[in-house]
Short mmCIF file of C-alpha atoms and ligand atoms in Angstrom, two decimals:
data_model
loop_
_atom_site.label_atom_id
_atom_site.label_comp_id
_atom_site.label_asym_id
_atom_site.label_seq_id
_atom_site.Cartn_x
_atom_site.Cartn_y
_atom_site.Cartn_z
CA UNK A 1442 13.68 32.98 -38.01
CA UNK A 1443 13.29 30.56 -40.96
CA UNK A 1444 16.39 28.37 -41.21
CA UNK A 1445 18.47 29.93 -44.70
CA UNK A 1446 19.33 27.37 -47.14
CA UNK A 1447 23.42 26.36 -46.58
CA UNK A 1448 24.94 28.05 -49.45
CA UNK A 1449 28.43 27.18 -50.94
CA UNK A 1450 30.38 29.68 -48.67
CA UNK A 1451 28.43 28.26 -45.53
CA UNK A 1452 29.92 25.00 -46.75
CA UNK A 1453 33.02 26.33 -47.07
CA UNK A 1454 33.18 27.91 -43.89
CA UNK A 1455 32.32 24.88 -42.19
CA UNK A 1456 34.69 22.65 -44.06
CA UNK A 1457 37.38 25.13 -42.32
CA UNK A 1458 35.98 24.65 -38.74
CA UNK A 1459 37.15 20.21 -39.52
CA UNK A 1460 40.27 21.67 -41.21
CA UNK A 1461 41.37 22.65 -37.33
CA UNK A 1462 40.71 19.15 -36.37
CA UNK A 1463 42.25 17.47 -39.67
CA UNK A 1464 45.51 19.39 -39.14
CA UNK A 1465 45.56 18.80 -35.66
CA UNK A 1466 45.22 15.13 -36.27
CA UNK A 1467 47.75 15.05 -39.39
CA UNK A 1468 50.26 17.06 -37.92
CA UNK A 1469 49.63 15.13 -34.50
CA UNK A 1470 50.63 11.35 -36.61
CA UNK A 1471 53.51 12.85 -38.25
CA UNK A 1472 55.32 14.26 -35.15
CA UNK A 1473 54.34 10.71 -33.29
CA UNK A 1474 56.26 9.35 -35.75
CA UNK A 1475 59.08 11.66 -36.68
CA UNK A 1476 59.50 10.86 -32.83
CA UNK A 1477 58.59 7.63 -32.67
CA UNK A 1478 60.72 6.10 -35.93
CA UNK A 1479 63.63 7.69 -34.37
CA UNK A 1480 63.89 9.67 -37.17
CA UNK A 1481 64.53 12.98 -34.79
CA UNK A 1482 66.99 11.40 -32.89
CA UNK A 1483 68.88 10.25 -35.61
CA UNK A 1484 68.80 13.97 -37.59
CA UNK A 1485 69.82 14.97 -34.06
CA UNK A 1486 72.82 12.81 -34.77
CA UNK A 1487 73.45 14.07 -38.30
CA UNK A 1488 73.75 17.41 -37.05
CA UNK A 1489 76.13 16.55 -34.25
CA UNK A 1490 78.38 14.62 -36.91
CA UNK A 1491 78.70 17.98 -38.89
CA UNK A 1492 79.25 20.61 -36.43
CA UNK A 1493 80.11 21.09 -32.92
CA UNK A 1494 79.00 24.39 -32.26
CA UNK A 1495 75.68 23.77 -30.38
CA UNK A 1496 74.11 26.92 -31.76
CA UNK A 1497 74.84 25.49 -35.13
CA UNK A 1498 74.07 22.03 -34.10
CA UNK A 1499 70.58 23.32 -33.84
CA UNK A 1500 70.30 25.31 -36.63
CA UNK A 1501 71.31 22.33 -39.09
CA UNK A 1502 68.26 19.77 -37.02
CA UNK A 1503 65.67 22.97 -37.48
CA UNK A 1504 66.73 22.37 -41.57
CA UNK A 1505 66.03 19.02 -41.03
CA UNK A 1506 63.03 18.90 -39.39
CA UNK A 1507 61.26 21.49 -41.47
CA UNK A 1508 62.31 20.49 -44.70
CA UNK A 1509 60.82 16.43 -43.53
CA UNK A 1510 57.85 17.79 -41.99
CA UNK A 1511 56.65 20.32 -45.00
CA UNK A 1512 56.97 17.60 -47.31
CA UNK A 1513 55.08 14.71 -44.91
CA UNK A 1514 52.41 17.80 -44.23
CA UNK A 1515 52.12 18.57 -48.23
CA UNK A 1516 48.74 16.72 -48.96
CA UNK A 1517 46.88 17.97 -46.80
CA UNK A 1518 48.93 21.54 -47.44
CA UNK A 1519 47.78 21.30 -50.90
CA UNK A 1520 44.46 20.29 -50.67
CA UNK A 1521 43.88 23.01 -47.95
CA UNK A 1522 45.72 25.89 -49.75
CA UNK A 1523 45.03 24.97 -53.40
CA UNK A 1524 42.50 22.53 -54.27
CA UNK A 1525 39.93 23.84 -52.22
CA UNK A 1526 40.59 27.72 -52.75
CA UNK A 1527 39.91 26.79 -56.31
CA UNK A 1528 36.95 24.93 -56.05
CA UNK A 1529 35.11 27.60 -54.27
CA UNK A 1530 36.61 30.32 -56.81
CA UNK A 1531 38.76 32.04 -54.05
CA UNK A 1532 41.78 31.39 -55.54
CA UNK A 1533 43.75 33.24 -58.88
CA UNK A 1534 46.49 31.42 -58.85
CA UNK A 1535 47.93 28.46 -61.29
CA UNK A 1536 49.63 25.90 -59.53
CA UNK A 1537 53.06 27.01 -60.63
CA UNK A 1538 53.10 30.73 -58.80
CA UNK A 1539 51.76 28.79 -56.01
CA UNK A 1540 54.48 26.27 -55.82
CA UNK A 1541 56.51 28.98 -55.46
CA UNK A 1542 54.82 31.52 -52.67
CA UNK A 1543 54.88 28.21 -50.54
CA UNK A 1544 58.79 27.85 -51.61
CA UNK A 1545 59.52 30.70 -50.40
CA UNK A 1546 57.58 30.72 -47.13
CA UNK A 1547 59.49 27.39 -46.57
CA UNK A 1548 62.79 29.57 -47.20
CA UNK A 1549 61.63 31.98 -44.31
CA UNK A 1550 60.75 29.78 -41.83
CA UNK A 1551 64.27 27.58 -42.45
CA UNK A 1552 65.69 30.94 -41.69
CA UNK A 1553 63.53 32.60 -39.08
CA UNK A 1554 63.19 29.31 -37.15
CA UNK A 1555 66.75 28.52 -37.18
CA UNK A 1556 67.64 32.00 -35.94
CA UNK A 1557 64.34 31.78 -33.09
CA UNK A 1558 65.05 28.27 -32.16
CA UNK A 1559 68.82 28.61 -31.33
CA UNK A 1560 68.15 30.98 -29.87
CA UNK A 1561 65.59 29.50 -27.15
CA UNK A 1562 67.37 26.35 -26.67
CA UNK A 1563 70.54 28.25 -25.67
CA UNK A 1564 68.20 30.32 -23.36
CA UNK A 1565 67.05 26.36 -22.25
CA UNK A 1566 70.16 24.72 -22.12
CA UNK A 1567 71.58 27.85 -19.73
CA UNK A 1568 68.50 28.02 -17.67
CA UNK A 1569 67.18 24.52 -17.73
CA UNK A 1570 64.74 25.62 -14.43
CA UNK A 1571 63.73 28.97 -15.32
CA UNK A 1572 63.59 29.01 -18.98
CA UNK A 1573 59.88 29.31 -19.03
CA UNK A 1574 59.94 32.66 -18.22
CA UNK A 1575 62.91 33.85 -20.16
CA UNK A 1576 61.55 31.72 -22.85
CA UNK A 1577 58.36 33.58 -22.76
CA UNK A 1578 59.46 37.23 -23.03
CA UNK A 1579 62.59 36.52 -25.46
CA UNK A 1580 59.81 35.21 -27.65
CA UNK A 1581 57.36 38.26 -26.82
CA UNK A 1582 60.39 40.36 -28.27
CA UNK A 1583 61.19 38.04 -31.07
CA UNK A 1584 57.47 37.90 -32.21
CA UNK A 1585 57.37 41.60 -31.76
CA UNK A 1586 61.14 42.54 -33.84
CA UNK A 1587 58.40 39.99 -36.46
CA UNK A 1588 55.62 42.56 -36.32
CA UNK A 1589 57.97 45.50 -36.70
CA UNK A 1590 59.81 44.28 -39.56
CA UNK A 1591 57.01 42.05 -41.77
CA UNK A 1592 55.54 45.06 -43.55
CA UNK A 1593 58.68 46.30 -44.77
CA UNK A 1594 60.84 43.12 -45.29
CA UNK A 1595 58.54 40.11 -45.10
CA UNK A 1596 55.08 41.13 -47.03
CA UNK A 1597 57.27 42.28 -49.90
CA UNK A 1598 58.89 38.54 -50.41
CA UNK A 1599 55.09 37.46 -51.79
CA UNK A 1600 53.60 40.60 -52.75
CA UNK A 1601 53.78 44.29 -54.20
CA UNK A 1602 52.96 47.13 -51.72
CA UNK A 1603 52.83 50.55 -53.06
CA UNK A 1604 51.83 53.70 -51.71
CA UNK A 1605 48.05 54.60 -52.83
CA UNK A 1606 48.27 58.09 -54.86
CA UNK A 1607 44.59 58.53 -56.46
CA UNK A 1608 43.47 61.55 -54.47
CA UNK A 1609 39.56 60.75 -54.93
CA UNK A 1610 40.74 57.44 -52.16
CA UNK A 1611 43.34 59.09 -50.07
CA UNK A 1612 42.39 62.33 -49.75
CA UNK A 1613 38.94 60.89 -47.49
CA UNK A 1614 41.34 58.74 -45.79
CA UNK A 1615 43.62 60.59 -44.65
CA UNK A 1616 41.47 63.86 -43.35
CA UNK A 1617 39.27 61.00 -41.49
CA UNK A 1618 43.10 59.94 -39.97
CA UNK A 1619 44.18 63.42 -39.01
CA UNK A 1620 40.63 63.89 -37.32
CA UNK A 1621 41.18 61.02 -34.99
CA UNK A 1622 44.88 61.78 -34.46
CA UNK A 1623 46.64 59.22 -36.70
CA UNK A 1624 49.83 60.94 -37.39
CA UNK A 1625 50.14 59.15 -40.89
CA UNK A 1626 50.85 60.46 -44.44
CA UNK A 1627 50.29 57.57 -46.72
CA UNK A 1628 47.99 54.47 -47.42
CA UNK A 1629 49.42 51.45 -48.55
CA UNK A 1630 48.02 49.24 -51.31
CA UNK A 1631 49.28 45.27 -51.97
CA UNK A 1632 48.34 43.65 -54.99
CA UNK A 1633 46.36 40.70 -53.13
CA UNK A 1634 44.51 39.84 -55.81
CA UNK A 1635 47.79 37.86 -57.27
CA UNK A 1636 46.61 35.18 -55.06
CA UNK A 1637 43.00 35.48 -53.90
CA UNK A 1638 39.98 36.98 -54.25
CA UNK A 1639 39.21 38.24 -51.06
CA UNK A 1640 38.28 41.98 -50.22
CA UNK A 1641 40.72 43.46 -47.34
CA UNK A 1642 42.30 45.57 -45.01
CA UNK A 1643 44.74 46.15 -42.21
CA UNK A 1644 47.20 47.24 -39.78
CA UNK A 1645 50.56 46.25 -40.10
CA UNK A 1646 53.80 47.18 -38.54
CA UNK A 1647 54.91 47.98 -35.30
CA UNK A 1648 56.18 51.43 -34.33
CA UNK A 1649 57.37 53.70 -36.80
CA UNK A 1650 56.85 50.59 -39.21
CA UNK A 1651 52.66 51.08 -38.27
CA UNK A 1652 51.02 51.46 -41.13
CA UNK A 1653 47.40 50.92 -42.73
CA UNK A 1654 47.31 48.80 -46.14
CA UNK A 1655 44.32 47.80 -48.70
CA UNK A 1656 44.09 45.61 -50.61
CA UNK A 1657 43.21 45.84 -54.66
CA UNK A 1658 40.17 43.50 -54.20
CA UNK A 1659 38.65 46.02 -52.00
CA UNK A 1660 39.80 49.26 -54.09
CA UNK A 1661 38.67 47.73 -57.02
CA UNK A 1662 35.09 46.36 -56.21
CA UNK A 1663 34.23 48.31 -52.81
CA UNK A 1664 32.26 51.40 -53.10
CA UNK A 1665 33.80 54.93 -52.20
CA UNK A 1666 31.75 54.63 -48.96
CA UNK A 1667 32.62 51.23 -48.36
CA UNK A 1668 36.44 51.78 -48.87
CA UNK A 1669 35.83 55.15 -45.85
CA UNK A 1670 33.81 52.93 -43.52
CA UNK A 1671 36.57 49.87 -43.26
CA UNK A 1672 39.21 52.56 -43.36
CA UNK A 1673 37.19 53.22 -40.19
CA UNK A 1674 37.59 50.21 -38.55
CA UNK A 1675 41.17 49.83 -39.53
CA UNK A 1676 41.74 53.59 -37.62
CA UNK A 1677 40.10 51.94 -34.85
CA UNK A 1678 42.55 49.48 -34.66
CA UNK A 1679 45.19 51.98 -34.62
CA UNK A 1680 43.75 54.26 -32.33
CA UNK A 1681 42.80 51.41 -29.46
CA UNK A 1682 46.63 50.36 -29.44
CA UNK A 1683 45.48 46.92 -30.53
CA UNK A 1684 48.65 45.56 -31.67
CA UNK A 1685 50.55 46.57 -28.25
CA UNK A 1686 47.39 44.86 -26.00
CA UNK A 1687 47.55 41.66 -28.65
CA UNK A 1688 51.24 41.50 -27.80
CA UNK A 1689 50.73 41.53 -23.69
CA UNK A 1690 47.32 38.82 -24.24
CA UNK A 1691 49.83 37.01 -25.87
CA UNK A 1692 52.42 37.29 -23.06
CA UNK A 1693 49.79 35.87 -20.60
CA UNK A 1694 49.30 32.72 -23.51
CA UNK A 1695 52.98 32.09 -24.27
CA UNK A 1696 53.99 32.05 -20.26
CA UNK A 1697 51.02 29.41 -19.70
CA UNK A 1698 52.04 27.71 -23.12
CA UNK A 1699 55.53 27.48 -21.74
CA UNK A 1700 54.95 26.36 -17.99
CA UNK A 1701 52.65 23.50 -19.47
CA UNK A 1702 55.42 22.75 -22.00
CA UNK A 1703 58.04 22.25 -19.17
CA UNK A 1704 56.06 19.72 -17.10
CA UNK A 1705 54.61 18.00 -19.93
CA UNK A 1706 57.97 17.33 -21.65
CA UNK A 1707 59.37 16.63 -18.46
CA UNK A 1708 56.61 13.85 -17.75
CA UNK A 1709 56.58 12.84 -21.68
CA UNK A 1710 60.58 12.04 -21.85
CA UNK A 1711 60.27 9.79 -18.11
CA UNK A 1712 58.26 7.70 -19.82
CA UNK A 1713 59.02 7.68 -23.75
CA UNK A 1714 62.67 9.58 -23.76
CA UNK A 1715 64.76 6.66 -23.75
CA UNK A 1716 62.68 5.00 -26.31
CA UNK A 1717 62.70 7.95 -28.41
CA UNK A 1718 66.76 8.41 -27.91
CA UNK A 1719 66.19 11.77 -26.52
CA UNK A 1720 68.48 12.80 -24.18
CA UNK A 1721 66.29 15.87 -22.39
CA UNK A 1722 64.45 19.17 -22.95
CA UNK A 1723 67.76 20.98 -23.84
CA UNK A 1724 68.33 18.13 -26.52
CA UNK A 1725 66.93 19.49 -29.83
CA UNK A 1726 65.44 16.15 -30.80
CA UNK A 1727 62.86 16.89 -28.26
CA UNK A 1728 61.13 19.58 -31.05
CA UNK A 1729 58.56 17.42 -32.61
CA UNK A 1730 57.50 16.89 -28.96
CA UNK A 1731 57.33 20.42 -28.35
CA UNK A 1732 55.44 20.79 -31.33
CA UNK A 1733 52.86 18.13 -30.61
CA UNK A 1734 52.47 19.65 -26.72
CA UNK A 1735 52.18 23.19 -28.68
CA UNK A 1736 49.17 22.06 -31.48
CA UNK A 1737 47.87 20.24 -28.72
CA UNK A 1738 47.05 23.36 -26.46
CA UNK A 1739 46.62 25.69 -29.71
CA UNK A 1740 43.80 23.14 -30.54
CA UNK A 1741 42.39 23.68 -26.84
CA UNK A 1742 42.49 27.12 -27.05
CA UNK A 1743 40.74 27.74 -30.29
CA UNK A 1744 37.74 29.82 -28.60
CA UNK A 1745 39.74 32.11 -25.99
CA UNK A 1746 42.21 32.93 -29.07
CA UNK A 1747 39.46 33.62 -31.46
CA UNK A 1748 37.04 35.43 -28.75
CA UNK A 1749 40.08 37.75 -27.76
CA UNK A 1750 40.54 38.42 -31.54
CA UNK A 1751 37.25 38.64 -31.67
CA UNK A 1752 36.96 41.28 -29.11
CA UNK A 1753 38.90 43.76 -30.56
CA UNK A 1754 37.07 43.19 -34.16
CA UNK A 1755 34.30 44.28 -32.73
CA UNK A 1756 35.65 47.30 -30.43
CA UNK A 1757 37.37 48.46 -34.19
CA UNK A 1758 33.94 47.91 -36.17
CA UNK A 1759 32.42 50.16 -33.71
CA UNK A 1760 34.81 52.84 -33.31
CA UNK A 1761 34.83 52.45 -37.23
CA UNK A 1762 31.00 52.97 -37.20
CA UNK A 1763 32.12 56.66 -35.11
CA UNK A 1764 34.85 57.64 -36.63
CA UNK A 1765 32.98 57.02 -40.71
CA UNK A 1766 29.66 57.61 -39.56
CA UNK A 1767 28.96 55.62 -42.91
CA UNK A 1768 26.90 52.95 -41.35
CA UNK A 1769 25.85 51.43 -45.23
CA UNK A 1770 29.35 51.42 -46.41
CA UNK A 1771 30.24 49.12 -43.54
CA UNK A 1772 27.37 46.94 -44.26
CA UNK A 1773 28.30 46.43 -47.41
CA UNK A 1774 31.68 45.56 -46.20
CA UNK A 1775 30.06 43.01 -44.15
CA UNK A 1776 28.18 41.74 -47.33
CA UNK A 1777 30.97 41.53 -49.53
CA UNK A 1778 33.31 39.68 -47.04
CA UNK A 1779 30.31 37.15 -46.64
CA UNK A 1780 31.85 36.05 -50.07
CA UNK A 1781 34.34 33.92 -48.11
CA UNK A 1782 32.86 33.72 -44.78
CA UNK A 1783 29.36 32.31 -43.94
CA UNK A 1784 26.82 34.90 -42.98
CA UNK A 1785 24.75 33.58 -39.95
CA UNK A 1786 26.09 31.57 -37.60
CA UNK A 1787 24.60 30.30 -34.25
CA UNK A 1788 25.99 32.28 -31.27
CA UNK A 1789 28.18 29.13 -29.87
CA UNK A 1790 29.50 28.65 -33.33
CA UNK A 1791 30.40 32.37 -33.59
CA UNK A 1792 32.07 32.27 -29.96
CA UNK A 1793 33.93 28.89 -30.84
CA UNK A 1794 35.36 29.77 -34.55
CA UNK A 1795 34.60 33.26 -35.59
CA UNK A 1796 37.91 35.37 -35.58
CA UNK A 1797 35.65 38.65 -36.33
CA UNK A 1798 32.34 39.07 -35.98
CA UNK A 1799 29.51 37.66 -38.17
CA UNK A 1800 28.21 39.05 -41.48
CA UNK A 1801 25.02 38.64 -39.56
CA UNK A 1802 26.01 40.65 -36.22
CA UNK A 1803 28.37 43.56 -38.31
CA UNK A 1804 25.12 44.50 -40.56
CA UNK A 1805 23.03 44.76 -37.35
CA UNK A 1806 25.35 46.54 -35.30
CA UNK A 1807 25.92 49.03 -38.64
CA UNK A 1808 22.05 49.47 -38.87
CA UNK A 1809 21.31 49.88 -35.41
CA UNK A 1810 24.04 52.84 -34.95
CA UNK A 1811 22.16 54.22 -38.22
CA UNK A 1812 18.78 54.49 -36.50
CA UNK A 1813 19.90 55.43 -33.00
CA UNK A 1814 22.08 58.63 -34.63
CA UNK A 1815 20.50 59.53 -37.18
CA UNK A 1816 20.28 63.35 -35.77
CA UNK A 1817 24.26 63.40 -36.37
CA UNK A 1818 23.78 63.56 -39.67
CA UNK A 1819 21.46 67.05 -39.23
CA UNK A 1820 23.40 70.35 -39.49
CA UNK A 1821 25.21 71.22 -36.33
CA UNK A 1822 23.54 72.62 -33.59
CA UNK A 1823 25.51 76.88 -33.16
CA UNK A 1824 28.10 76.02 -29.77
CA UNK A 1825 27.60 71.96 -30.31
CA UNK A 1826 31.18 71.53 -32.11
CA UNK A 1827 30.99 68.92 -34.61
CA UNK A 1828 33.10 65.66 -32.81
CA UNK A 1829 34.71 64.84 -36.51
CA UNK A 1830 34.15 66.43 -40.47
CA UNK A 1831 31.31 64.32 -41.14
CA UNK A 1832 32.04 62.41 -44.29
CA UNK A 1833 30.94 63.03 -47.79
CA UNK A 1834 28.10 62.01 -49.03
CA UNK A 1835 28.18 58.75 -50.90
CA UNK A 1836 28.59 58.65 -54.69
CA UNK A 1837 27.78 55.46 -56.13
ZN1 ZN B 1353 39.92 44.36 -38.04
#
């Protein structure tokens, strides 16, 4: 295959892959020396002096911490979510509204965190042996109460979500739902395009919370076709429970994550604790440790949490390709998400850093379901029921 000249998004694209090793790096010198400065152990102390409820005690250092380490992290943070969205046109917003999306995310994770971290040190401090495992599934259920509530209390903080009611959209939608036994009676849309230009789609929610929502980018530029076929792949999300098996791949992680956590800070505080004034993993000076350990085998783990995402992309984009049978509306999904990520990748690149699968891969895949079934598209056989109401014909 001749090589493709690298266009902009390729160079994009690739710019993220050093991103994971730039913020791995930056994050990695400001922890070292939030620890090493004895700046933790002395916001340890502040938030002794003010309270002695330990719960609390914790809750005040989590303000601490986050509010030092967002602003020591904010170059790179801006660069990463600003500067560089704009330079490769992704972004739509001035600097102001931005300013204040990342205010407000800093405003949920002072409260979420403070809530999620007291709450796992006092599971640490109570079971200083065993809190690995209770660790692990109190955080399984915290991350999952996350997933339940974010569509209906969290997405709304940055953006408006409103039921979809122009029947020419839902109507397709939601006869392709009932046919594959999605109990669901509306479509969500969120006004994305406040901050990005990016075409997309998803499943949200948790439960009774579960819901499908596109974005404007996509309603606005994607064919009728298009819209159907990643409708498709967002059913097939639904459908193959991929929420609930994320959750339990995640259980597997977090245990490992947390048995390597409680050795390493273990061996980490024998040798540095004293010099860092921390007095031992139930101490909650000991956080920018557990965050360094945590990046640390995040960073590791890049491939095996991108291949498992991975995975399940593809299972969706093929159950998608079933469910639609609209094999050139999902190609020109493909082609319009290749707008912010590169096309053609080499198959170790694609297993190391691709979170779906390629532009490259999705089109074939598409194009090779259209010329093996073709003869599902012919009028049905008399006693051969049909499997699904084969969709309408494209209108462009
Ligand atoms: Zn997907």
């Amino acid at each position: 295959m001749p090589k493709r000249p690298r266009t902009p998004i390729d160079a994009y694209f690739e710019g993220g892959y050093w991103l994971i090793l730039w913020d791995f790096l930056y994050g990695g010198v400001i922890l070292l020396l939030v620890l090493g400065l004895g700046w933790s152990a002395g916001m340890r102390n502040v938030a002794e002096r003010l309270t002695r409820v330990k719960p609390l005690q914790t809750m005040v250092y989590w303000i601490e911490f986050t509010i030092l380490t967002t602003v020591l992290g904010f170059p790179l943070a801006v660069y990463e979510g600003y500067f560089r969205e704009h330079q490769y046109g992704l972004a739509t917003q001035t600097f102001g509204p931005w300013m204040f999306d990342q205010f407000k995310a800093l405003l949920v994770s002072v409260i979420a965190g403070a809530i999620v971290v007291s709450l796992l040190f006092g599971i640490v401090r109570r079971l200083p042996r065993t809190w690995w495992i209770w660790g692990s599934l109190a955080t399984v259920l915290l991350l999952s109460f996350g997933a339940l509530i974010a569509p209906v209390y969290l997405v709304p903080i940055f953006n408006k979500v409103t039921r979809l009611d122009d029947p020419k959209v839902t109507v397709p939608i939601l006869r392709m739902a009932r046919a594959n036994g999605i109990p669901v009676k509306d479509v969500f849309e969120i006004d994305a395009s406040k901050q990005s230009t990016r075409m997309s789609a998803n499943v949200s929610g948790l439960g009774s919370t579960m819901r499908i929502t596109l974005n404007d980018n996509l309603l606005r530029r994607g064919s009728a076709e298009e819209i159907q076929a990643v409708m498709g792949h967002e059913m097939g999300h639904y459908v193959l429970n991929h929420v609930y098996k994320g959750i339990l791949e995640f259980l597997v992680i977090i245990v490992v994550w947390f048995a390597g956590l409680q050795w390493s800070l273990e061996w980490a505080l024998r040798r540095w604790g004293q010099k860092w004034k921390i007095r031992g993993i139930g101490d909650t000076g000991v956080l920018p440790l557990v965050f360094l350990v945590t990046s640390l085998f995040f960073f590791v783990l890049t491939p095996v949490m991108n291949t498992l995402t991975r995975t399940q992309e593809y299972e969706a984009d093929m159950y998608g390709l079933n469910a639609s049978r609209l094999p050139d509306g999902f190609a020109q999904a493909a082609i319009h998400l290749g707008e912010y990520r590169k096309m053609s990748p080499g198959p170790v690149e694609e297993w190391i850093f691709y979170d779906h699968p390629s532009g490259h891969n999705r089109i074939f895949a598409a194009m090779q379901w259209k010329a093996e079934n073709l003869s599902l598209f012919a009028a049905p056989r008399a006693g051969t029921p049909a499997m699904a109401a084969p969709a309408p014909p494209p209108r462009r």
